Amino acid sequence: MWLRRCSAPGVRSALLPLGLLGAVLLGAAFTPACATTQDDDVGEDVGEEAYTTQGKCDGLPRLKNLQTPPGVCVGIVTTGITFARGIAELPSGDFVLAAMGGWALDKGSVWILRRLPDGTYSRTRVAKLIDKPSGVAVGPDGLPYIGTPNGIFRFDPYEQTADPLPRRGAFRDTDYKQPRLKLVIRDLPGTGRHPLSRFVFDKRSPWTVYANVGSASDNCEQGASAQPPSGFPSPCPEAEGDNARGVIRKYDLSNPDHVANGFTVVARGLRNSMALAVHPTSGALLQSENSRDSINKRDASLTDHEGDLPHEEINVIVPGAHYGWPYCYDNGAVAPEYRGRVDCSRYTNPALLLPGHAAPLGMAFYTGQLFPTPYQGNLLVGYHGYRSHGHRLTLVPVDANGIPGAGEPLDIIRGWEKSADGNDPQGAPVDVMVAKDGSIYLTEDKNGTVLRVFFDRTQGDGAPMRPVAPTQPVVSADEQARCRDLARRTDPFSAVQRDVIDTACVSCHGVGPGYAGGLRLDKCDAVGNAKRLRAARTGGREAYVTPQNLNSELVLRLKGQGYPQMPAGGVSPEQLEEVEAWIRAGAPIPQ
Ligand code: HEC
């Protein structure tokens, strides 16, 4: 924590984990709107696990254990940003950064990063108490637009006001009167499995916004224990109609107030469009698809342990087209739930298949001059996924109009696995942005960092790397030992761990920093998880689980009684029964 004085530039002591950036100076010319006295939403979950650095990358601490093409390096811009998400460059040359903060309500904040003459960055929080800010884009007015689950707002980060911060509470319709943050799109559904907002402005019609509306379910299942065919209706109600999920919506902001009034659905059958990019000259809109999970639960022949199916996709968006979710995947393959019930030839195929579960969360056309010819005009795509195909920055060759298919994706950064000495953390890129100086900025939310990718032609030719066959999944020795131990255990919580937590919760609650809702449930960690579920909580709240009490918060959450249901759609009756059996038995912590 540090104290910050507003409108009075000065030195603040920086609790940056690496201690490498030293004291952070607020730029003397910049007196940001600011009314907070302490930094309460960064630096707490992140810090111990820090990257190893060696030397410099254009003046920044250079990451040591990553593989990059000759002459390409990766430098640390800033650390300690919990759930760093969208980033964009303002006309002033400053960067605006969305820090999601975590999955709980209103933990997010917006930051301005400014490169100082000494090469370090100042970092100033300009808005807080924002609900899960994710996408960031600069509008035709030069202002930053920030996407939240319920809507998209714009604001002037340099504006000086007496009351610059929004009041507590989700930034929703009722906050529209908040003068500083202007909600310009206010009807995003923001519920279910994929609530996060990403969007882009059209190049040809500048006040047009294309916004992701992710699906509420995984693959249209009606409840977690749904069985085909009745549990997977055809047509899927969620995927069709005016208010469908799994679509890209088009909003017109061209009116004098630049506030949307309704939307049209541009394209559907797109499960979660977390990366969107508009080609700078042709205007082509590209989407990258985060495809469904658990296809092997329906048909074990469809995947291996590495989750190769279904592939992720890059789609070229044609207005009015339907891209097949949830009925079809890959190039016209019918989903196991919909066999015999749909005709996949009716749906538009992707332009390119990407590796399964790569989780592309950000992409940008390389429009700069700094990197050599093989990069120019091509598409940079960041893979967030933790499996071995994921966590890398790739370059997808495209034609002059930005259409992929000109060749397979090449690697620009890889090696974000834990190093042999265990010192380097995994990394997971989120947003990808090309700055005016031609360098590439990445947000990376596994370690809460912003990174800058730079090319020095005196150090190599920068040639992108051929992809390597994925290695075995990266699982720590600790986790392997825990999983072996768990397989032998017979106590009631270990059954819950195997059948409920490992199958239905760890994908969100086992991923730090932040952990969904602040609740940590690690894979195979029966002892630790049982303790965490039994422990008293801050703020005088009861433990998630009290022995013998079947109205414990955990049970109510699983049933969706009095709380939003966990996970969306709930668990099966058999899974619920295992949880209740453990609680009835006195909720013992495994020994
Ligand atoms: C798709 C991601 C996801 C999955 C899967 C998921 N959760 Fe959550 N969980 C969240 C998010 C996001 C929150 C915080 C928002 C909220 O409270 O609704 C949360 C909150 C919670 C909370 C309340 C935490 C608090 O103190 O506010 C509990 C308890 C919980 N989850 C239990 C579970 C259990 C048990 C499972 C598995 C059966 C599970 N969740 C699966 C995303 C997930």
XYZ file of C-alpha atoms and ligand atoms in Angstrom:
634
model
C 0.000 0.000 0.000
C 1.185 3.495 -0.605
C -0.163 6.939 -0.162
C -0.971 8.974 -3.161
C -1.513 12.678 -3.233
C -3.792 14.071 -5.859
C -2.943 16.904 -8.177
C 0.455 17.014 -6.566
C 3.029 15.094 -8.483
C 5.574 13.482 -6.283
C 7.530 10.376 -5.647
C 5.737 7.390 -4.229
C 7.488 4.366 -2.937
C 6.743 1.487 -5.236
C 6.044 -1.929 -3.804
C 6.770 -3.521 -7.104
C 7.630 -7.153 -6.652
C 10.804 -7.061 -8.628
C 12.034 -3.859 -7.115
C 13.491 -3.368 -10.562
C 11.425 -0.467 -11.642
C 12.470 1.449 -8.581
C 10.580 4.508 -7.522
C 7.790 5.425 -9.858
C 7.524 9.075 -10.729
C 4.251 10.640 -11.592
C 4.920 12.715 -14.692
C 5.161 16.338 -13.682
C 2.945 17.523 -16.519
C 0.218 15.065 -15.640
C -1.927 15.584 -12.585
C -4.419 12.795 -12.861
C -7.873 12.916 -11.433
C -7.431 10.952 -8.279
C -9.109 10.638 -4.930
C -7.780 7.466 -3.450
C -5.327 7.312 -0.611
C -4.181 3.776 -1.019
C -3.706 1.223 -3.684
C -5.976 -1.478 -2.442
C -6.476 -3.480 -5.568
C -3.041 -4.278 -6.823
C -0.055 -6.051 -5.513
C -1.746 -8.308 -3.018
C -2.244 -11.500 -4.935
C 0.783 -11.061 -7.109
C 4.352 -10.508 -6.152
C 6.076 -13.545 -4.740
C 6.067 -15.291 -8.064
C 8.069 -12.936 -10.218
C 9.720 -13.373 -13.574
C 13.467 -13.785 -13.712
C 14.959 -10.953 -15.718
C 18.354 -10.512 -17.278
C 19.620 -7.397 -19.024
C 17.438 -4.904 -20.788
C 14.865 -4.878 -23.548
C 14.855 -1.335 -24.958
C 15.450 -0.008 -21.445
C 13.033 -2.318 -19.605
C 13.915 -5.359 -17.461
C 14.130 -8.203 -19.965
C 12.383 -11.545 -19.339
C 14.934 -14.306 -19.247
C 13.374 -17.681 -19.876
C 11.148 -17.089 -22.885
C 11.840 -18.218 -26.433
C 11.647 -15.446 -29.015
C 12.976 -14.975 -32.566
C 16.534 -13.579 -32.859
C 16.482 -9.858 -32.036
C 13.056 -9.967 -30.384
C 12.903 -9.355 -26.630
C 10.196 -8.948 -24.005
C 10.428 -6.253 -21.333
C 8.392 -5.655 -18.207
C 6.349 -2.448 -18.324
C 4.634 -2.894 -14.984
C 3.728 -5.607 -12.492
C 1.174 -6.153 -9.757
C -1.895 -5.518 -11.944
C -4.390 -8.165 -10.825
C -6.102 -9.604 -13.913
C -4.566 -7.218 -16.438
C -6.963 -7.233 -19.434
C -7.518 -4.733 -22.252
C -4.952 -2.127 -23.263
C -5.048 0.687 -25.833
C -2.894 3.666 -26.773
C -4.452 7.112 -26.498
C -3.718 9.957 -28.942
C -1.562 11.486 -26.170
C 0.749 8.470 -26.319
C -0.361 7.291 -22.865
C -1.781 3.806 -22.481
C -5.102 2.992 -20.896
C -5.273 -0.349 -19.123
C -8.214 -2.294 -17.701
C -7.421 -4.293 -14.552
C -10.267 -6.699 -13.935
C -9.207 -7.218 -10.324
C -10.879 -10.632 -10.127
C -14.191 -12.308 -10.809
C -16.036 -10.786 -7.877
C -18.215 -7.711 -8.326
C -16.640 -4.252 -8.646
C -12.994 -5.178 -8.128
C -11.824 -3.587 -11.347
C -9.967 -0.403 -12.079
C -8.637 1.609 -15.007
C -5.067 2.836 -15.194
C -3.026 5.253 -17.262
C 0.510 4.136 -18.049
C 2.939 6.736 -19.314
C 6.454 6.138 -20.549
C 8.851 8.578 -18.876
C 12.057 9.968 -20.375
C 14.108 7.472 -18.329
C 12.241 4.595 -19.996
C 10.215 3.532 -16.952
C 6.451 3.974 -16.740
C 4.338 5.986 -14.370
C 1.145 4.286 -13.370
C -1.941 6.106 -12.208
C -5.329 4.724 -11.323
C -8.023 6.884 -12.912
C -11.152 4.875 -12.068
C -11.982 2.150 -9.568
C -14.927 0.066 -8.328
C -15.617 -0.940 -11.912
C -17.216 -4.326 -12.493
C -14.903 -6.691 -14.403
C -13.562 -4.236 -16.994
C -12.215 -6.204 -19.918
C -12.190 -4.744 -23.435
C -10.629 -1.342 -24.089
C -10.717 0.662 -27.332
C -10.153 4.268 -28.333
C -13.161 5.885 -30.003
C -13.236 8.285 -32.953
C -13.306 11.053 -30.301
C -9.933 9.902 -28.959
C -11.458 8.870 -25.625
C -11.087 5.437 -24.045
C -14.122 3.129 -24.093
C -14.193 0.372 -21.482
C -16.293 -2.798 -21.671
C -17.920 -4.259 -18.560
C -20.366 -7.180 -18.345
C -23.403 -4.902 -18.392
C -22.284 -2.133 -20.657
C -19.593 -0.047 -22.283
C -18.664 3.376 -20.959
C -16.382 6.171 -22.057
C -14.659 8.777 -19.998
C -11.958 11.403 -20.111
C -9.120 10.149 -17.931
C -7.523 13.587 -17.805
C -10.619 15.387 -16.616
C -10.253 17.060 -13.232
C -13.355 16.715 -11.086
C -14.104 17.052 -7.426
C -15.623 13.589 -7.287
C -13.766 11.596 -9.853
C -14.470 8.073 -8.685
C -17.733 6.247 -9.170
C -19.609 5.394 -6.050
C -19.683 1.868 -4.686
C -21.945 -0.543 -6.491
C -21.903 -2.144 -9.891
C -21.621 0.303 -12.726
C -25.031 -0.244 -14.208
C -27.914 1.665 -15.620
C -28.571 3.517 -12.369
C -25.054 4.903 -12.486
C -25.752 6.586 -15.779
C -25.992 9.927 -13.949
C -22.449 9.531 -12.718
C -21.060 12.415 -14.726
C -17.588 11.208 -15.380
C -18.294 7.755 -16.738
C -20.761 7.899 -19.593
C -22.498 4.624 -20.281
C -22.889 4.501 -24.054
C -24.000 0.881 -24.417
C -26.111 -0.316 -21.563
C -27.854 -3.519 -22.569
C -25.170 -6.220 -22.513
C -26.506 -9.278 -20.668
C -23.411 -9.853 -18.525
C -24.580 -13.178 -17.072
C -23.701 -16.855 -17.382
C -20.416 -18.429 -18.324
C -19.124 -15.707 -20.606
C -19.984 -12.289 -19.226
C -16.854 -10.371 -20.271
C -17.110 -7.609 -22.823
C -14.805 -7.168 -25.827
C -15.524 -4.822 -28.713
C -13.967 -2.924 -31.617
C -14.788 0.204 -33.599
C -15.390 -0.199 -37.326
C -12.772 1.480 -39.525
C -15.113 2.316 -42.387
C -17.972 3.664 -40.285
C -16.184 5.074 -37.243
C -19.086 5.306 -34.795
C -20.084 1.680 -35.313
C -19.150 -0.733 -32.520
C -19.006 -4.531 -32.859
C -19.432 -6.133 -29.438
C -19.104 -9.693 -28.228
C -22.064 -11.230 -26.410
C -20.666 -14.540 -25.173
C -22.827 -17.606 -24.620
C -24.373 -18.195 -21.193
C -23.882 -21.987 -21.401
C -21.041 -24.171 -22.637
C -22.901 -25.876 -25.455
C -26.581 -25.062 -24.817
C -26.964 -27.643 -22.030
C -30.081 -27.015 -19.974
C -28.539 -27.623 -16.540
C -25.277 -29.369 -15.725
C -26.716 -32.891 -15.859
C -28.454 -32.359 -19.213
C -28.527 -35.348 -21.537
C -29.182 -35.246 -25.270
C -31.545 -34.882 -26.938
C -34.002 -33.135 -24.581
C -31.289 -31.448 -22.508
C -29.870 -29.956 -25.725
C -32.859 -28.505 -27.573
C -32.744 -27.924 -31.312
C -32.935 -25.122 -32.200
C -31.042 -23.942 -29.157
C -33.126 -21.133 -27.617
C -30.037 -19.291 -26.454
C -28.462 -19.190 -29.909
C -31.414 -17.925 -31.948
C -33.645 -14.854 -32.005
C -33.072 -11.153 -31.442
C -31.678 -11.489 -27.936
C -29.481 -14.487 -28.687
C -26.219 -15.125 -26.880
C -23.129 -16.301 -28.714
C -23.370 -13.403 -31.177
C -21.619 -10.255 -32.299
C -23.852 -7.238 -31.962
C -23.567 -4.021 -33.919
C -24.214 -0.722 -32.161
C -24.556 2.659 -33.865
C -23.131 5.555 -31.813
C -23.296 8.146 -34.608
C -26.022 10.285 -32.992
C -25.020 13.615 -31.385
C -24.670 12.101 -27.888
C -22.796 9.082 -29.232
C -24.963 6.798 -27.106
C -26.428 3.580 -28.515
C -30.129 3.098 -28.924
C -30.647 -0.613 -29.561
C -28.538 -3.025 -31.587
C -28.630 -5.460 -34.436
C -27.134 -8.960 -34.435
C -24.406 -9.056 -37.081
C -23.405 -12.696 -36.804
C -24.351 -15.625 -34.590
C -23.214 -19.102 -33.642
C -20.029 -17.627 -32.111
C -19.634 -18.981 -28.593
C -17.309 -16.367 -27.161
C -15.625 -13.726 -29.329
C -12.909 -12.667 -26.917
C -10.602 -11.432 -29.666
C -11.866 -9.120 -32.395
C -9.838 -7.166 -34.955
C -10.687 -4.894 -37.874
C -8.307 -4.839 -40.822
C -6.861 -1.339 -41.231
C -7.519 -0.988 -44.968
C -10.074 -3.575 -46.097
C -12.162 -3.153 -42.934
C -12.640 -6.943 -42.641
C -13.854 -7.947 -39.166
C -12.109 -10.987 -37.723
C -13.248 -12.938 -34.709
C -11.414 -15.606 -32.822
C -13.561 -18.234 -31.242
C -13.125 -19.838 -27.829
C -14.773 -23.137 -28.662
C -16.772 -25.411 -26.358
C -15.443 -27.534 -23.497
C -15.955 -31.172 -22.496
C -16.728 -32.625 -25.927
C -15.078 -35.860 -24.732
C -17.724 -36.233 -22.039
C -20.222 -36.860 -24.840
C -17.939 -38.912 -27.031
C -14.675 -40.130 -25.542
C -13.219 -40.765 -28.997
C -13.211 -37.067 -29.790
C -10.264 -35.892 -27.785
C -7.105 -36.863 -26.008
C -5.786 -35.641 -22.686
C -4.557 -32.476 -24.320
C -7.983 -31.420 -25.473
C -7.293 -31.231 -29.197
C -10.979 -31.011 -30.069
C -12.762 -28.953 -30.885
C -10.320 -26.483 -32.411
C -10.435 -22.820 -31.658
C -11.150 -20.778 -34.771
C -10.565 -17.557 -36.602
C -13.704 -16.469 -38.419
C -14.132 -13.769 -41.020
C -17.392 -12.114 -40.115
C -19.980 -11.878 -42.868
C -23.114 -9.972 -41.829
C -26.033 -12.322 -41.313
C -23.953 -15.502 -41.184
C -24.370 -18.238 -38.559
C -21.126 -19.917 -37.516
C -22.628 -23.038 -36.007
C -22.382 -22.894 -32.202
C -23.696 -25.009 -30.458
C -24.682 -27.424 -33.230
C -21.444 -27.801 -35.157
C -17.720 -27.392 -34.562
C -14.513 -27.276 -36.654
C -15.197 -27.494 -40.399
C -18.806 -28.613 -40.393
C -18.476 -31.434 -37.835
C -21.684 -32.102 -35.942
C -21.523 -31.788 -32.139
C -22.208 -35.146 -30.425
C -25.307 -33.694 -28.738
C -26.868 -32.767 -32.092
C -26.131 -35.866 -34.180
C -28.956 -36.645 -36.545
C -30.699 -33.369 -35.783
C -28.846 -30.638 -37.658
C -27.357 -29.967 -41.081
C -23.912 -28.479 -40.595
C -23.677 -27.381 -44.237
C -26.020 -24.523 -43.300
C -23.363 -22.912 -41.150
C -20.343 -20.869 -42.157
C -16.984 -22.554 -41.656
C -14.047 -20.844 -39.968
C -11.270 -19.283 -42.045
C -8.655 -21.036 -39.925
C -8.531 -23.635 -37.169
C -6.299 -22.950 -34.175
C -5.190 -25.546 -31.591
C -7.862 -26.826 -29.201
C -8.188 -24.839 -25.972
C -5.513 -22.351 -27.048
C -7.963 -19.714 -25.770
C -7.229 -16.742 -28.041
C -8.133 -13.672 -25.974
C -6.514 -10.889 -27.967
C -5.414 -10.139 -31.517
C -4.205 -7.236 -33.600
C -2.964 -6.665 -37.143
C 0.680 -5.686 -37.103
C 0.531 -2.160 -38.535
C 3.914 -0.941 -37.283
C 7.281 -0.519 -38.993
C 9.586 -1.672 -36.194
C 9.319 -5.419 -36.829
C 10.585 -6.838 -40.143
C 8.636 -7.778 -43.268
C 7.288 -11.190 -42.152
C 5.281 -9.403 -39.452
C 3.945 -6.524 -41.500
C 0.242 -6.675 -42.203
C -0.086 -10.069 -40.509
C -2.232 -10.926 -37.519
C -0.828 -11.276 -33.999
C -2.869 -13.630 -31.823
C -2.277 -14.213 -28.103
C -3.185 -17.632 -26.688
C -4.158 -17.523 -23.039
C -4.778 -21.238 -22.446
C -2.762 -23.114 -19.829
C -2.554 -26.376 -21.781
C 0.554 -27.022 -23.775
C -0.818 -25.563 -27.042
C -1.581 -22.341 -25.250
C 0.266 -19.510 -23.534
C 2.121 -18.027 -26.476
C 2.056 -15.171 -28.944
C 1.574 -16.260 -32.524
C 1.605 -14.655 -35.959
C -1.105 -15.710 -38.387
C -0.241 -14.960 -42.036
C -3.059 -13.167 -43.866
C -3.619 -11.842 -47.392
C -3.758 -8.145 -48.347
C -7.342 -7.947 -47.100
C -6.516 -9.522 -43.751
C -7.989 -12.936 -44.543
C -6.146 -15.906 -42.932
C -5.323 -19.052 -44.872
C -1.957 -17.961 -46.274
C -0.095 -20.361 -43.983
C 0.020 -21.878 -40.533
C 0.441 -19.742 -37.407
C 4.042 -19.151 -36.374
C 5.349 -18.591 -32.850
C 6.639 -15.211 -31.683
C 6.816 -15.911 -27.949
C 6.694 -19.322 -26.315
C 8.183 -21.039 -23.294
C 5.732 -19.707 -20.735
C 5.904 -23.016 -18.903
C 7.347 -23.301 -15.452
C 11.109 -23.562 -15.840
C 13.027 -26.570 -14.543
C 14.249 -24.668 -11.489
C 10.661 -23.735 -10.733
C 11.581 -20.071 -10.650
C 9.640 -18.778 -13.566
C 5.890 -18.688 -13.525
C 3.644 -19.633 -16.339
C 2.372 -16.702 -18.291
C -0.937 -16.182 -20.044
C -1.268 -13.346 -22.564
C -4.610 -11.581 -22.794
C -4.695 -8.472 -24.957
C -2.337 -7.758 -27.847
C -1.812 -4.181 -29.015
C 0.478 -2.559 -31.576
C 1.781 0.814 -30.386
C 2.516 3.794 -32.616
C 6.246 3.185 -32.187
C 5.796 -0.306 -33.666
C 6.425 -2.176 -30.427
C 3.841 -4.721 -29.262
C 2.174 -4.492 -25.852
C 0.748 -7.550 -24.133
C -1.262 -7.827 -20.981
C -0.593 -11.043 -19.086
C -2.864 -11.998 -16.238
C -1.170 -15.018 -14.724
C 1.467 -12.757 -13.177
C -0.419 -9.484 -13.417
C 1.996 -7.819 -15.806
C 2.061 -5.580 -18.842
C 4.835 -6.554 -21.253
C 6.406 -4.806 -24.232
C 7.779 -6.799 -27.159
C 10.596 -5.050 -29.000
C 12.763 -5.799 -32.032
C 16.407 -4.761 -32.366
C 17.627 -5.477 -35.917
C 21.255 -5.363 -34.798
C 20.578 -8.496 -32.708
C 18.945 -10.774 -35.287
C 16.562 -11.101 -38.218
C 13.397 -11.531 -36.128
C 12.228 -14.494 -38.256
C 9.090 -15.979 -36.626
C 9.562 -19.482 -35.234
C 8.020 -22.663 -36.637
C 5.615 -24.069 -34.069
C 6.871 -27.044 -32.066
C 4.783 -30.088 -31.234
C 3.199 -29.541 -27.836
C 5.068 -30.962 -24.913
C 3.369 -32.873 -22.157
C 1.003 -30.775 -20.054
C 2.835 -28.763 -17.466
C 1.891 -30.086 -14.084
C 4.039 -29.341 -11.079
C 5.608 -32.228 -9.147
C 3.541 -31.136 -6.145
C 0.312 -31.381 -8.047
C 1.231 -34.758 -9.498
C 1.939 -36.044 -5.990
C -1.351 -34.632 -4.699
C -3.306 -36.245 -7.533
C -1.682 -39.645 -6.916
C -2.491 -39.318 -3.228
C -6.067 -38.266 -3.936
C -6.707 -41.280 -6.150
C -6.048 -43.556 -3.157
C -8.178 -41.705 -0.617
C -11.579 -42.986 0.437
C -12.847 -40.282 2.830
C -15.999 -38.347 1.863
C -14.288 -35.084 0.990
C -11.809 -36.774 -1.302
C -14.794 -38.037 -3.308
C -16.078 -34.456 -3.492
C -12.628 -33.329 -4.582
C -12.436 -35.900 -7.396
C -15.996 -35.793 -8.653
C -17.067 -32.219 -8.019
C -14.192 -29.816 -7.470
C -11.708 -31.243 -9.975
C -14.354 -31.685 -12.637
C -16.525 -28.601 -12.157
C -14.714 -25.908 -10.145
C -10.932 -25.799 -10.632
C -11.130 -24.310 -14.126
C -12.143 -21.002 -12.520
C -11.389 -21.321 -8.809
C -7.995 -22.989 -9.207
C -6.547 -20.187 -11.295
C -4.719 -17.357 -9.592
C -4.043 -14.599 -9.063
C -7.346 -13.465 -7.702
C -9.208 -16.793 -7.972
C -12.869 -16.572 -9.047
C -14.862 -14.819 -6.332
C -11.773 -14.876 -4.107
C -12.387 -18.572 -3.384
C -9.415 -20.827 -4.007
C -10.094 -24.487 -4.841
C -6.916 -26.108 -6.164
C -6.736 -29.242 -8.235
C -6.335 -32.458 -6.212
C -5.798 -30.440 -3.025
C -8.405 -32.148 -0.846
C -6.798 -31.160 2.455
C -6.261 -27.520 1.534
C -9.670 -27.103 -0.089
C -11.553 -28.706 2.804
C -9.755 -26.328 5.171
C -10.581 -23.346 3.005
C -14.249 -24.296 2.818
C -14.411 -24.730 6.592
C -12.457 -21.604 7.537
C -14.077 -18.501 9.033
C -14.159 -15.653 6.564
C -13.382 -11.988 6.790
C -16.124 -9.470 7.493
C -17.778 -11.796 10.004
C -19.197 -14.015 7.252
C -19.789 -17.656 8.083
C -17.616 -20.376 6.633
C -18.785 -21.775 3.294
C -19.445 -25.035 5.087
C -20.619 -25.694 8.654
C -20.760 -29.366 9.753
C -24.224 -30.915 9.497
C -25.734 -27.733 8.053
C -27.198 -28.488 4.636
C -28.007 -24.797 4.270
C -24.313 -23.949 4.258
C -23.436 -21.337 1.659
C -21.664 -23.924 -0.507
C -24.847 -25.990 -0.847
C -27.001 -22.922 -1.475
C -24.572 -21.817 -4.164
C -24.631 -25.213 -5.858
C -28.439 -25.133 -5.792
C -28.651 -21.475 -6.780
C -30.766 -20.627 -3.736
C -30.282 -17.071 -2.503
C -27.033 -16.811 -4.491
C -26.175 -16.965 -8.179
C -25.857 -20.647 -9.095
C -22.356 -22.170 -9.055
C -21.284 -23.165 -11.594
C -23.748 -21.656 -14.094
C -26.299 -24.452 -14.587
C -25.376 -26.186 -11.322
C -23.995 -29.668 -10.741
C -25.671 -33.063 -11.164
C -27.826 -34.571 -8.400
C -25.096 -37.180 -7.804
C -22.465 -34.495 -7.325
C -24.707 -32.541 -4.966
C -25.333 -35.701 -2.954
C -21.579 -36.233 -2.468
C -21.232 -32.712 -1.096
C -24.189 -33.186 1.236
C -22.912 -36.573 2.407
C -19.621 -34.957 3.405
C -21.430 -32.209 5.344
C -23.757 -34.736 7.046
C -20.694 -36.730 8.102
C -19.485 -33.636 9.977
C -17.515 -32.151 7.066
C -14.252 -33.786 8.180
C -11.007 -32.439 6.775
C -9.068 -35.338 5.209
C -6.024 -36.292 7.238
C -16.927 -20.573 -15.059
C -16.239 -20.203 -13.873
C -16.699 -20.820 -12.547
C -16.884 -22.156 -12.258
C -16.712 -23.348 -13.179
C -17.254 -22.188 -10.869
N -17.284 -20.936 -10.349
Fe -17.709 -20.403 -8.414
N -17.499 -18.457 -8.867
C -17.188 -17.963 -10.096
C -17.235 -16.522 -10.052
C -16.968 -15.596 -11.225
C -17.586 -16.167 -8.737
C -17.769 -14.764 -8.182
C -19.079 -14.166 -8.588
C -20.212 -14.642 -7.750
O -20.101 -14.670 -6.516
O -21.251 -14.972 -8.333
C -17.757 -17.413 -8.013
C -18.107 -17.475 -6.682
C -18.231 -18.659 -5.964
C -18.487 -18.725 -4.560
C -18.670 -17.551 -3.627
C -17.356 -16.911 -3.310
C -17.531 -15.708 -2.407
O -17.119 -15.788 -1.245
O -18.102 -14.714 -2.864
C -18.546 -20.052 -4.227
C -18.794 -20.643 -2.839
C -18.301 -20.788 -5.446
N -18.109 -19.924 -6.479
C -18.252 -22.168 -5.519
C -18.051 -22.882 -6.697
C -18.019 -24.318 -6.747
C -18.156 -25.241 -5.546
C -17.828 -24.652 -8.048
C -17.769 -26.046 -8.641
C -18.875 -26.912 -8.323
C -17.728 -23.422 -8.815
N -17.871 -22.366 -7.950
C -17.518 -23.366 -10.178
C -16.852 -18.680 -11.231
C -16.947 -20.063 -11.340
